[in-house]
Amino acid sequence: MAYIPPHKRQSKDVRRASPIPETPHPQFQRNMNLRASTSRKDKSGKIVYADHAISKWFAVGLDDDGQFPPYIHLEPISLEYVERKIGEKPLVLVNSIVTEEDSKLVRNCSRSPWEIIAENVQQELLSSFEILRNEMDDQGSEKVKPTLVARLGKIIFHGSHSMGLESVNKIQVEEAILRQLRRSLHTDIPPSYMENIIDGVVSEIGVDFLVEKDTYTVKLSDNTRPDATVLCKCIVLENKKLHLQKVKLNHVRQLVIDVSCLDKNLDLRLMLCTSRILTALTDEEMNSLRDLINSAVLDSDMKGGLRWPLGEEASSCGRYSVIGVWHRVTKAYKSSSFRLKARDADGYDFRTGTGETLREIYLKLKRIVSEMQEPGAEGDSISKMLEDSLRLIWDKFLCC
């Protein structure tokens, strides 16, 4: 069940999680980590964590002794853009048994995997949301919107300052070693998986088509907000010019839980984050932003689909500068519990000169967020919603 990237791209970029110290957890303490963030920004300057952010990792599919089964091993994976950054191929966990049913026959499964995941997620989810609720009370000129997202992909492991990949035993996997490595989630999926979700799973689970959007997001640095990135969401008008629809700041991560799903060939990341929509921009600020957006030129030959004439990548006042752009085509489906998003994305980072092309599937668990926002929300009700969502994800979304 080795994971093989669906297609190689020329010069990609990757969003990497900050290195996270590990702290034992009462259950599955041999294979997870937990921490409160002390830094709002990782070294790349892209990923922002809340002051009390929690990050956690564990594996589902261990043997009865809480160890990795002998048919689980590590393999290098060829991802050109990662290799350019770290100088070596990252590692992924691979199941050498052909099917999930074969894996189940090897061990005794007393509980379902979605029950295990829900049990190890709920406490941190509730505590993170309670902290977030208090912070949302007074945000001034920012409208804060919480989102709980289930992202699908493959967890890849990178070398760290304390452990190089060359010293990792790839045949006998040890959780203590994995905890010393950096990790990130590679979300690019094969086209066949996308087709299976849209043509098969969508009708099976009874979600309705909502909308298809073709948008551009222009990423700007703001010299008055050194720890944030301004995101300008735009659409294309009939005259082939961009129209600015929304201005917000980059997401802030409140909770990140990575789950290595050993019996599947995709892994799961549950992430609680907030987006901050800017609601009180001055006329001068809006004019500067619109001038930058209006000077963009559509160019399908460019990564991200946009370019700027020489010298026009910054606002006339010098406050804003273009640092990146994403072109996304997204199909959205809805149910009473979640939103399903299937998107093709093409982006370019002006700072590093690297581009990235992704094909992604993810779910926004809207009903759980709505329930947590209700005064006096009961933990049992949230737990049941979480377990039901995780069962659906496990059964329908983790095989490609």
Short mmCIF file of N, CA, C and O in Angstrom, two decimals, residues 305-350:
data_model
loop_
_atom_site.label_atom_id
_atom_site.label_comp_id
_atom_site.label_asym_id
_atom_site.label_seq_id
_atom_site.Cartn_x
_atom_site.Cartn_y
_atom_site.Cartn_z
N GLY A 305 -1.12 31.89 -12.24
CA GLY A 305 -1.99 32.50 -13.22
C GLY A 305 -1.96 34.01 -13.30
O GLY A 305 -2.71 34.61 -14.07
N LEU A 306 -1.09 34.67 -12.50
CA LEU A 306 -1.02 36.13 -12.51
C LEU A 306 0.42 36.60 -12.59
O LEU A 306 1.34 35.91 -12.13
N ARG A 307 0.60 37.79 -13.14
CA ARG A 307 1.89 38.47 -13.09
C ARG A 307 1.65 39.97 -12.96
O ARG A 307 0.54 40.45 -13.19
N TRP A 308 2.69 40.67 -12.58
CA TRP A 308 2.60 42.12 -12.44
C TRP A 308 3.65 42.79 -13.32
O TRP A 308 4.77 42.26 -13.46
N PRO A 309 3.32 43.90 -13.94
CA PRO A 309 4.34 44.65 -14.70
C PRO A 309 5.50 45.01 -13.78
O PRO A 309 5.34 45.20 -12.57
N LEU A 310 6.67 45.10 -14.37
CA LEU A 310 7.88 45.39 -13.61
C LEU A 310 7.70 46.67 -12.79
O LEU A 310 7.30 47.71 -13.31
N GLY A 311 7.97 46.56 -11.51
CA GLY A 311 7.89 47.72 -10.63
C GLY A 311 6.54 47.96 -10.02
O GLY A 311 6.37 48.89 -9.22
N GLU A 312 5.53 47.13 -10.38
CA GLU A 312 4.19 47.34 -9.85
C GLU A 312 3.77 46.24 -8.88
O GLU A 312 2.59 46.04 -8.61
N GLU A 313 4.76 45.50 -8.31
CA GLU A 313 4.46 44.44 -7.36
C GLU A 313 4.26 44.98 -5.95
O GLU A 313 4.00 44.21 -5.01
N ALA A 314 4.38 46.28 -5.76
CA ALA A 314 4.19 46.91 -4.44
C ALA A 314 3.28 48.11 -4.59
O ALA A 314 3.19 48.73 -5.66
N SER A 315 2.57 48.43 -3.51
CA SER A 315 1.68 49.58 -3.53
C SER A 315 2.49 50.87 -3.59
O SER A 315 3.64 50.92 -3.17
N SER A 316 1.86 51.93 -4.08
CA SER A 316 2.57 53.21 -4.25
C SER A 316 3.03 53.78 -2.91
O SER A 316 4.06 54.46 -2.84
N CYS A 317 2.29 53.46 -1.85
CA CYS A 317 2.68 53.96 -0.52
C CYS A 317 3.78 53.12 0.11
O CYS A 317 4.34 53.49 1.15
N GLY A 318 4.08 51.96 -0.50
CA GLY A 318 5.15 51.10 0.01
C GLY A 318 4.73 50.19 1.14
O GLY A 318 5.55 49.40 1.64
N ARG A 319 3.47 50.22 1.52
CA ARG A 319 3.02 49.40 2.66
C ARG A 319 2.83 47.94 2.27
O ARG A 319 3.21 47.04 3.01
N TYR A 320 2.21 47.68 1.11
CA TYR A 320 1.89 46.32 0.70
C TYR A 320 2.79 45.88 -0.45
O TYR A 320 3.09 46.66 -1.35
N SER A 321 3.18 44.59 -0.42
CA SER A 321 3.97 44.01 -1.51
C SER A 321 3.43 42.61 -1.81
O SER A 321 3.08 41.86 -0.88
N VAL A 322 3.38 42.26 -3.09
CA VAL A 322 2.92 40.93 -3.49
C VAL A 322 3.99 39.90 -3.14
O VAL A 322 5.15 40.03 -3.54
N ILE A 323 3.61 38.88 -2.38
CA ILE A 323 4.56 37.82 -2.03
C ILE A 323 4.12 36.45 -2.55
O ILE A 323 4.88 35.49 -2.50
N GLY A 324 2.89 36.36 -3.07
CA GLY A 324 2.45 35.08 -3.58
C GLY A 324 1.07 35.18 -4.20
O GLY A 324 0.35 36.18 -4.02
N VAL A 325 0.69 34.15 -4.93
CA VAL A 325 -0.63 34.12 -5.57
C VAL A 325 -1.07 32.68 -5.73
O VAL A 325 -0.25 31.77 -5.94
N TRP A 326 -2.38 32.44 -5.56
CA TRP A 326 -2.97 31.13 -5.78
C TRP A 326 -4.17 31.26 -6.71
O TRP A 326 -5.01 32.15 -6.55
N HIS A 327 -4.24 30.35 -7.67
CA HIS A 327 -5.43 30.21 -8.51
C HIS A 327 -6.09 28.89 -8.13
O HIS A 327 -5.46 27.83 -8.19
N ARG A 328 -7.37 28.96 -7.73
CA ARG A 328 -8.06 27.77 -7.25
C ARG A 328 -9.40 27.62 -7.96
O ARG A 328 -10.17 28.58 -8.08
N VAL A 329 -9.67 26.40 -8.40
CA VAL A 329 -10.99 26.04 -8.92
C VAL A 329 -11.56 25.01 -7.96
O VAL A 329 -11.02 23.91 -7.82
N THR A 330 -12.65 25.36 -7.30
CA THR A 330 -13.17 24.55 -6.19
C THR A 330 -14.62 24.16 -6.44
O THR A 330 -15.46 25.01 -6.77
N LYS A 331 -14.91 22.87 -6.28
CA LYS A 331 -16.28 22.39 -6.27
C LYS A 331 -16.67 22.12 -4.82
O LYS A 331 -15.95 21.43 -4.10
N ALA A 332 -17.80 22.68 -4.42
CA ALA A 332 -18.25 22.54 -3.04
C ALA A 332 -19.55 21.75 -2.99
O ALA A 332 -20.45 21.95 -3.82
N TYR A 333 -19.64 20.84 -2.01
CA TYR A 333 -20.83 20.04 -1.78
C TYR A 333 -21.24 20.21 -0.32
O TYR A 333 -20.39 20.42 0.55
N LYS A 334 -22.54 20.10 -0.04
CA LYS A 334 -22.99 20.36 1.32
C LYS A 334 -23.89 19.24 1.83
O LYS A 334 -24.59 18.57 1.08
N SER A 335 -23.84 19.06 3.14
CA SER A 335 -24.81 18.25 3.87
C SER A 335 -25.14 19.01 5.14
O SER A 335 -24.64 20.12 5.37
N SER A 336 -25.97 18.45 5.98
CA SER A 336 -26.32 19.11 7.23
C SER A 336 -25.16 19.15 8.21
O SER A 336 -25.18 19.93 9.16
N SER A 337 -24.13 18.31 7.97
CA SER A 337 -23.04 18.19 8.93
C SER A 337 -21.74 18.83 8.47
O SER A 337 -20.93 19.25 9.30
N PHE A 338 -21.50 18.89 7.15
CA PHE A 338 -20.19 19.32 6.69
C PHE A 338 -20.28 19.89 5.28
O PHE A 338 -21.30 19.78 4.59
N ARG A 339 -19.19 20.51 4.89
CA ARG A 339 -18.97 20.92 3.50
C ARG A 339 -17.81 20.11 2.95
O ARG A 339 -16.76 20.01 3.59
N LEU A 340 -18.00 19.56 1.79
CA LEU A 340 -16.94 18.82 1.10
C LEU A 340 -16.38 19.69 -0.01
O LEU A 340 -17.14 20.22 -0.83
N LYS A 341 -15.07 19.86 -0.04
CA LYS A 341 -14.43 20.70 -1.05
C LYS A 341 -13.47 19.85 -1.88
O LYS A 341 -12.63 19.12 -1.32
N ALA A 342 -13.58 19.96 -3.19
CA ALA A 342 -12.65 19.32 -4.12
C ALA A 342 -12.05 20.43 -4.97
O ALA A 342 -12.79 21.15 -5.66
N ARG A 343 -10.73 20.58 -4.93
CA ARG A 343 -10.17 21.73 -5.64
C ARG A 343 -8.85 21.41 -6.32
O ARG A 343 -8.06 20.59 -5.87
N ASP A 344 -8.65 22.12 -7.41
CA ASP A 344 -7.36 22.16 -8.10
C ASP A 344 -6.75 23.52 -7.82
O ASP A 344 -7.42 24.56 -7.99
N ALA A 345 -5.51 23.52 -7.38
CA ALA A 345 -4.87 24.77 -6.97
C ALA A 345 -3.49 24.88 -7.59
O ALA A 345 -2.75 23.90 -7.70
N ASP A 346 -3.16 26.10 -7.99
CA ASP A 346 -1.88 26.38 -8.62
C ASP A 346 -1.34 27.66 -8.00
O ASP A 346 -2.00 28.71 -8.07
N GLY A 347 -0.17 27.58 -7.37
CA GLY A 347 0.34 28.74 -6.65
C GLY A 347 1.79 29.05 -6.93
O GLY A 347 2.53 28.22 -7.45
N TYR A 348 2.17 30.28 -6.57
CA TYR A 348 3.56 30.72 -6.76
C TYR A 348 3.97 31.60 -5.60
O TYR A 348 3.21 32.49 -5.17
N ASP A 349 5.17 31.35 -5.08
CA ASP A 349 5.74 32.14 -3.98
C ASP A 349 6.79 33.07 -4.57
O ASP A 349 7.83 32.63 -5.06
N PHE A 350 6.53 34.38 -4.54
CA PHE A 350 7.43 35.36 -5.13
C PHE A 350 8.74 35.47 -4.35
O PHE A 350 9.76 35.88 -4.90
#
